[in-house]
PDB file of C-alpha atoms and ligand atoms in Angstrom:
ATOM      1  CA  MET S   4       0.000   0.000   0.000  1.00 49.00           C
ATOM      2  CA  SER S   5       1.116   3.518  -0.793  1.00 51.00           C
ATOM      3  CA  ASP S   6       2.361   5.772   1.967  1.00 69.00           C
ATOM      4  CA  ARG S   7       0.964   8.723   0.076  1.00 79.00           C
ATOM      5  CA  ALA S   8      -2.655   9.877   0.210  1.00 86.00           C
ATOM      6  CA  PRO S   9      -5.089  11.690  -2.084  1.00 85.00           C
ATOM      7  CA  GLY S  10      -4.788  15.461  -1.717  1.00 88.00           C
ATOM      8  CA  ASP S  11      -6.290  18.278  -3.783  1.00 91.00           C
ATOM      9  CA  VAL S  12      -9.214  17.431  -6.042  1.00 94.00           C
ATOM     10  CA  LEU S  13      -8.035  18.017  -9.603  1.00 96.00           C
ATOM     11  CA  VAL S  14     -11.211  17.063 -11.458  1.00 97.00           C
ATOM     12  CA  SER S  15     -14.459  17.168  -9.508  1.00 97.00           C
ATOM     13  CA  ARG S  16     -17.329  14.749  -9.820  1.00 98.00           C
ATOM     14  CA  ASP S  17     -19.426  17.387 -11.635  1.00 98.00           C
ATOM     15  CA  ASP S  18     -16.617  18.201 -14.058  1.00 98.00           C
ATOM     16  CA  LEU S  19     -16.186  14.495 -14.833  1.00 98.00           C
ATOM     17  CA  THR S  20     -19.907  14.077 -15.486  1.00 98.00           C
ATOM     18  CA  ALA S  21     -20.050  17.123 -17.753  1.00 98.00           C
ATOM     19  CA  ARG S  22     -16.963  16.223 -19.763  1.00 98.00           C
ATOM     20  CA  VAL S  23     -17.958  12.565 -20.188  1.00 98.00           C
ATOM     21  CA  ARG S  24     -21.314  13.767 -21.502  1.00 98.00           C
ATOM     22  CA  GLU S  25     -19.584  16.070 -24.014  1.00 98.00           C
ATOM     23  CA  MET S  26     -17.264  13.318 -25.195  1.00 98.00           C
ATOM     24  CA  ALA S  27     -20.172  10.916 -25.597  1.00 98.00           C
ATOM     25  CA  ALA S  28     -22.039  13.473 -27.713  1.00 98.00           C
ATOM     26  CA  GLU S  29     -19.012  13.895 -29.961  1.00 98.00           C
ATOM     27  CA  ILE S  30     -18.525  10.134 -30.303  1.00 98.00           C
ATOM     28  CA  SER S  31     -22.238   9.607 -30.979  1.00 98.00           C
ATOM     29  CA  ALA S  32     -22.114  12.139 -33.822  1.00 98.00           C
ATOM     30  CA  ASP S  33     -18.900  10.713 -35.287  1.00 98.00           C
ATOM     31  CA  TYR S  34     -20.121   7.112 -35.226  1.00 98.00           C
ATOM     32  CA  ALA S  35     -23.758   7.665 -36.184  1.00 97.00           C
ATOM     33  CA  GLY S  36     -24.990   4.785 -38.325  1.00 96.00           C
ATOM     34  CA  ARG S  37     -21.929   2.659 -37.619  1.00 96.00           C
ATOM     35  CA  ASP S  38     -21.441  -0.469 -35.562  1.00 91.00           C
ATOM     36  CA  LEU S  39     -19.270   0.671 -32.671  1.00 98.00           C
ATOM     37  CA  LEU S  40     -17.188  -1.672 -30.542  1.00 98.00           C
ATOM     38  CA  VAL S  41     -15.998   0.009 -27.344  1.00 98.00           C
ATOM     39  CA  ILE S  42     -12.984  -1.615 -25.707  1.00 98.00           C
ATOM     40  CA  GLY S  43     -12.275  -0.552 -22.141  1.00 98.00           C
ATOM     41  CA  ILE S  44      -8.861  -1.188 -20.644  1.00 97.00           C
ATOM     42  CA  LEU S  45      -9.084  -2.774 -17.206  1.00 96.00           C
ATOM     43  CA  LYS S  46      -9.022  -1.813 -14.540  1.00 95.00           C
ATOM     44  CA  GLY S  47      -8.394   1.923 -14.722  1.00 97.00           C
ATOM     45  CA  ALA S  48     -10.926   2.720 -17.445  1.00 98.00           C
ATOM     46  CA  VAL S  49     -13.798   0.718 -15.982  1.00 97.00           C
ATOM     47  CA  PHE S  50     -15.792   3.628 -14.489  1.00 98.00           C
ATOM     48  CA  PHE S  51     -15.010   5.950 -17.388  1.00 98.00           C
ATOM     49  CA  THR S  52     -16.104   3.305 -19.906  1.00 98.00           C
ATOM     50  CA  ALA S  53     -19.295   2.554 -17.971  1.00 98.00           C
ATOM     51  CA  ASP S  54     -20.236   6.243 -17.722  1.00 98.00           C
ATOM     52  CA  LEU S  55     -19.281   7.000 -21.328  1.00 98.00           C
ATOM     53  CA  VAL S  56     -21.322   4.230 -22.968  1.00 98.00           C
ATOM     54  CA  ARG S  57     -24.387   5.138 -20.915  1.00 98.00           C
ATOM     55  CA  GLU S  58     -24.239   8.644 -22.381  1.00 98.00           C
ATOM     56  CA  LEU S  59     -23.904   7.466 -25.988  1.00 98.00           C
ATOM     57  CA  ALA S  60     -26.861   8.104 -28.250  1.00 97.00           C
ATOM     58  CA  ILE S  61     -25.886   5.211 -30.506  1.00 97.00           C
ATOM     59  CA  PRO S  62     -25.886   1.463 -29.895  1.00 96.00           C
ATOM     60  CA  CYS S  63     -22.562  -0.183 -29.197  1.00 97.00           C
ATOM     61  CA  GLU S  64     -20.960  -3.392 -28.101  1.00 98.00           C
ATOM     62  CA  ILE S  65     -18.650  -3.378 -25.080  1.00 98.00           C
ATOM     63  CA  ASP S  66     -15.654  -5.543 -24.354  1.00 98.00           C
ATOM     64  CA  PHE S  67     -12.644  -5.283 -22.074  1.00 98.00           C
ATOM     65  CA  MET S  68      -8.960  -6.060 -22.165  1.00 97.00           C
ATOM     66  CA  ALA S  69      -6.616  -6.185 -19.227  1.00 96.00           C
ATOM     67  CA  VAL S  70      -2.953  -5.435 -19.509  1.00 92.00           C
ATOM     68  CA  SER S  71      -0.143  -5.347 -17.052  1.00 85.00           C
ATOM     69  CA  SER S  72       2.879  -3.237 -17.731  1.00 75.00           C
ATOM     70  CA  TYR S  73       6.164  -4.095 -16.198  1.00 67.00           C
ATOM     71  CA  GLY S  74       7.670  -1.336 -14.125  1.00 62.00           C
ATOM     72  CA  SER S  75       7.179   0.438 -10.823  1.00 58.00           C
ATOM     73  CA  ALA S  76       3.799   1.398  -9.399  1.00 58.00           C
ATOM     74  CA  THR S  77       4.025   4.889 -10.836  1.00 58.00           C
ATOM     75  CA  HIS S  78       5.976   4.405 -14.055  1.00 61.00           C
ATOM     76  CA  SER S  79       5.310   2.052 -16.946  1.00 60.00           C
ATOM     77  CA  SER S  80       8.235   0.456 -18.710  1.00 62.00           C
ATOM     78  CA  GLY S  81       6.440   0.137 -22.021  1.00 65.00           C
ATOM     79  CA  VAL S  82       6.679  -3.639 -21.900  1.00 75.00           C
ATOM     80  CA  VAL S  83       3.040  -4.628 -21.867  1.00 86.00           C
ATOM     81  CA  ARG S  84       1.483  -8.038 -21.407  1.00 90.00           C
ATOM     82  CA  ILE S  85      -2.161  -8.836 -22.199  1.00 94.00           C
ATOM     83  CA  THR S  86      -3.587 -10.578 -19.134  1.00 95.00           C
ATOM     84  CA  LYS S  87      -7.165 -10.712 -20.445  1.00 97.00           C
ATOM     85  CA  ASP S  88      -7.860 -10.626 -24.143  1.00 97.00           C
ATOM     86  CA  LEU S  89     -11.080  -9.692 -25.909  1.00 98.00           C
ATOM     87  CA  ASP S  90     -14.036 -12.064 -26.118  1.00 97.00           C
ATOM     88  CA  VAL S  91     -15.067 -10.729 -29.524  1.00 97.00           C
ATOM     89  CA  ALA S  92     -13.265 -10.442 -32.848  1.00 97.00           C
ATOM     90  CA  VAL S  93     -12.392  -6.922 -33.996  1.00 97.00           C
ATOM     91  CA  GLU S  94     -11.909  -7.729 -37.667  1.00 98.00           C
ATOM     92  CA  GLY S  95     -14.043  -5.393 -39.751  1.00 97.00           C
ATOM     93  CA  ARG S  96     -15.339  -3.506 -36.693  1.00 98.00           C
ATOM     94  CA  ASP S  97     -15.231   0.184 -35.843  1.00 98.00           C
ATOM     95  CA  VAL S  98     -13.185   0.034 -32.663  1.00 98.00           C
ATOM     96  CA  LEU S  99     -12.880   2.702 -29.989  1.00 98.00           C
ATOM     97  CA  LEU S 100     -10.205   1.971 -27.413  1.00 98.00           C
ATOM     98  CA  VAL S 101     -10.950   3.580 -24.046  1.00 98.00           C
ATOM     99  CA  GLU S 102      -8.062   4.303 -21.665  1.00 97.00           C
ATOM    100  CA  ASP S 103      -7.921   6.012 -18.286  1.00 97.00           C
ATOM    101  CA  VAL S 104      -4.727   8.012 -18.655  1.00 96.00           C
ATOM    102  CA  ILE S 105      -1.941   8.327 -21.175  1.00 95.00           C
ATOM    103  CA  ASP S 106       1.356   9.054 -19.500  1.00 92.00           C
ATOM    104  CA  SER S 107       4.330   8.044 -21.653  1.00 89.00           C
ATOM    105  CA  GLY S 108       1.899   6.661 -24.224  1.00 90.00           C
ATOM    106  CA  ARG S 109       3.680   3.319 -24.370  1.00 88.00           C
ATOM    107  CA  THR S 110       0.732   1.250 -23.178  1.00 91.00           C
ATOM    108  CA  LEU S 111      -1.602   2.786 -25.722  1.00 91.00           C
ATOM    109  CA  ARG S 112       0.930   2.511 -28.512  1.00 90.00           C
ATOM    110  CA  TYR S 113       1.343  -1.189 -27.786  1.00 92.00           C
ATOM    111  CA  LEU S 114      -2.422  -1.764 -27.717  1.00 94.00           C
ATOM    112  CA  MET S 115      -2.960   0.209 -30.924  1.00 94.00           C
ATOM    113  CA  ARG S 116      -0.401  -1.920 -32.736  1.00 93.00           C
ATOM    114  CA  ASN S 117      -1.824  -5.106 -31.304  1.00 95.00           C
ATOM    115  CA  LEU S 118      -5.393  -4.252 -32.307  1.00 97.00           C
ATOM    116  CA  ALA S 119      -4.452  -2.807 -35.695  1.00 97.00           C
ATOM    117  CA  ALA S 120      -2.923  -6.191 -36.543  1.00 97.00           C
ATOM    118  CA  ARG S 121      -6.391  -7.732 -36.125  1.00 98.00           C
ATOM    119  CA  ASP S 122      -7.746  -5.725 -39.092  1.00 98.00           C
ATOM    120  CA  PRO S 123     -10.488  -3.534 -37.619  1.00 98.00           C
ATOM    121  CA  ALA S 124     -12.424  -1.336 -40.088  1.00 98.00           C
ATOM    122  CA  SER S 125     -11.296   1.641 -38.003  1.00 98.00           C
ATOM    123  CA  LEU S 126      -9.397   2.134 -34.773  1.00 97.00           C
ATOM    124  CA  GLU S 127      -9.536   5.274 -32.634  1.00 97.00           C
ATOM    125  CA  THR S 128      -8.640   6.034 -29.046  1.00 97.00           C
ATOM    126  CA  CYS S 129     -10.391   7.841 -26.263  1.00 97.00           C
ATOM    127  CA  ALA S 130      -8.526   8.769 -23.088  1.00 97.00           C
ATOM    128  CA  LEU S 131     -10.028  10.426 -20.062  1.00 98.00           C
ATOM    129  CA  LEU S 132      -6.704  12.008 -19.139  1.00 97.00           C
ATOM    130  CA  SER S 133      -3.524  12.846 -20.990  1.00 95.00           C
ATOM    131  CA  LYS S 134      -0.212  13.958 -19.545  1.00 94.00           C
ATOM    132  CA  PRO S 135       2.412  16.193 -21.221  1.00 89.00           C
ATOM    133  CA  ALA S 136       4.669  13.327 -22.317  1.00 82.00           C
ATOM    134  CA  ALA S 137       1.760  11.758 -24.226  1.00 70.00           C
ATOM    135  CA  ASP S 138       0.987  15.066 -25.914  1.00 67.00           C
ATOM    136  CA  ARG S 139       4.498  15.044 -27.357  1.00 68.00           C
ATOM    137  CA  LEU S 140       4.097  11.566 -28.831  1.00 71.00           C
ATOM    138  CA  ASP S 141       2.315  11.249 -32.132  1.00 71.00           C
ATOM    139  CA  LEU S 142      -0.461   8.986 -30.839  1.00 75.00           C
ATOM    140  CA  ARG S 143      -3.358  10.745 -32.564  1.00 82.00           C
ATOM    141  CA  THR S 144      -5.664  10.210 -29.609  1.00 90.00           C
ATOM    142  CA  ARG S 145      -9.014  11.146 -31.106  1.00 94.00           C
ATOM    143  CA  TYR S 146     -10.808  12.043 -27.864  1.00 97.00           C
ATOM    144  CA  VAL S 147      -9.133  13.412 -24.728  1.00 96.00           C
ATOM    145  CA  GLY S 148     -11.118  14.376 -21.643  1.00 98.00           C
ATOM    146  CA  PHE S 149      -8.622  16.478 -19.740  1.00 97.00           C
ATOM    147  CA  HIS S 150      -5.003  17.459 -20.285  1.00 95.00           C
ATOM    148  CA  LEU S 151      -3.103  17.133 -17.021  1.00 94.00           C
ATOM    149  CA  PRO S 152       0.207  18.486 -15.831  1.00 93.00           C
ATOM    150  CA  ASP S 153       2.855  15.954 -14.845  1.00 93.00           C
ATOM    151  CA  VAL S 154       1.261  14.814 -11.589  1.00 94.00           C
ATOM    152  CA  PHE S 155       0.252  11.383 -10.349  1.00 95.00           C
ATOM    153  CA  VAL S 156      -3.490  11.144  -9.884  1.00 97.00           C
ATOM    154  CA  VAL S 157      -5.914   8.669  -8.344  1.00 97.00           C
ATOM    155  CA  GLY S 158      -9.666   8.156  -8.292  1.00 98.00           C
ATOM    156  CA  TYR S 159     -12.419   7.442 -10.825  1.00 98.00           C
ATOM    157  CA  GLY S 160     -10.712   4.155 -11.653  1.00 98.00           C
ATOM    158  CA  LEU S 161      -7.106   5.270 -11.304  1.00 97.00           C
ATOM    159  CA  ASP S 162      -5.067   3.630  -8.609  1.00 96.00           C
ATOM    160  CA  ALA S 163      -1.892   3.839  -6.632  1.00 95.00           C
ATOM    161  CA  GLY S 164      -0.973   0.291  -5.671  1.00 93.00           C
ATOM    162  CA  GLU S 165      -4.625  -0.777  -6.279  1.00 94.00           C
ATOM    163  CA  ARG S 166      -5.978   1.815  -3.843  1.00 96.00           C
ATOM    164  CA  TYR S 167      -8.284   4.823  -4.373  1.00 97.00           C
ATOM    165  CA  ARG S 168      -9.980   3.603  -7.562  1.00 97.00           C
ATOM    166  CA  GLU S 169     -13.369   4.059  -5.895  1.00 97.00           C
ATOM    167  CA  LEU S 170     -13.052   7.815  -5.327  1.00 97.00           C
ATOM    168  CA  PRO S 171     -15.750   9.582  -7.404  1.00 97.00           C
ATOM    169  CA  TYR S 172     -13.361  12.408  -8.368  1.00 98.00           C
ATOM    170  CA  ILE S 173      -9.767  12.706  -9.528  1.00 98.00           C
ATOM    171  CA  SER S 174      -7.284  13.727  -6.924  1.00 97.00           C
ATOM    172  CA  VAL S 175      -3.542  14.412  -6.883  1.00 96.00           C
ATOM    173  CA  LEU S 176      -1.565  11.916  -4.835  1.00 91.00           C
ATOM    174  CA  SER S 177       0.540  13.922  -2.423  1.00 83.00           C
TER     175      SER S 177
HETATM  176  P1  IMP M 206       1.921   4.895 -20.124  1.00 80.93           P
HETATM  177  O1  IMP M 206       2.184   3.578 -20.781  1.00 80.93           O
HETATM  178  O2  IMP M 206       3.182   5.540 -19.599  1.00 80.93           O
HETATM  179  O3  IMP M 206       1.140   5.859 -21.004  1.00 80.93           O
HETATM  180  O4  IMP M 206       1.097   4.603 -18.817  1.00 80.93           O
HETATM  181  C1  IMP M 206      -0.251   4.335 -18.851  1.00 80.93           C
HETATM  182  C2  IMP M 206      -0.682   3.557 -17.633  1.00 80.93           C
HETATM  183  O5  IMP M 206       0.065   3.922 -16.464  1.00 80.93           O
HETATM  184  C3  IMP M 206      -2.129   3.873 -17.312  1.00 80.93           C
HETATM  185  O6  IMP M 206      -3.015   2.998 -17.966  1.00 80.93           O
HETATM  186  C4  IMP M 206      -2.163   3.747 -15.811  1.00 80.93           C
HETATM  187  O7  IMP M 206      -2.406   2.408 -15.423  1.00 80.93           O
HETATM  188  C5  IMP M 206      -0.773   4.117 -15.361  1.00 80.93           C
HETATM  189  N1  IMP M 206      -0.711   5.549 -14.949  1.00 80.93           N
HETATM  190  C6  IMP M 206      -0.041   6.544 -15.566  1.00 80.93           C
HETATM  191  N2  IMP M 206      -0.190   7.717 -14.914  1.00 80.93           N
HETATM  192  C7  IMP M 206      -0.996   7.442 -13.859  1.00 80.93           C
HETATM  193  C8  IMP M 206      -1.534   8.260 -12.798  1.00 80.93           C
HETATM  194  O8  IMP M 206      -1.322   9.479 -12.684  1.00 80.93           O
HETATM  195  N3  IMP M 206      -2.320   7.605 -11.889  1.00 80.93           N
HETATM  196  C9  IMP M 206      -2.607   6.270 -11.961  1.00 80.93           C
HETATM  197  N4  IMP M 206      -2.120   5.483 -12.939  1.00 80.93           N
HETATM  198  C10 IMP M 206      -1.320   6.059 -13.876  1.00 80.93           C
HETATM  199 MG1   MG M 207      -2.515   1.318 -13.029  1.00 80.93          MG
END
């Protein structure tokens, strides 16, 4: 368990609700008339994915993948292992990958390559949060909820050593 604790609220519950609603409206417009497959990345994106799909105005299918990245609790090494793969095939599907936070961007880059190799009709990404390092990478993240400074955050699915995921807001770990 971490010896640090959640401090200042960075994104409030109301701000999360409002932004998720906006993102869902944008996605609904972009994918109108298409057959959307939403892929949430466990565990961090579980609440974001659940809230997002419930605000969509279009039908979709939902699946999840779990990955573990080798490295310390607060830094990913970029070496990613799939610990739970999809139940459905993505070939020919319009796929939207939903991530909690992009830090270095290595996890997302790995997943994009992995999924692209399965021949989806289209593949886009949606991240609730993005940090400065990710903004410098050419990841072409189609939808980003909030751009964060270089701080470690917890809550709304995000953890520090598996703690604090249940907080209904996003808080800086201090
Ligand atoms: P990346 O591969 O460096 O982009 O790291 C992405 C993954 O690291 C995320 O899916 C999270 O699991 C974790 N991560 C990065 N920054 C944070 C943070 O501020 N809080 C909690 N987890 C984080
Ligand atoms: Mg994590």
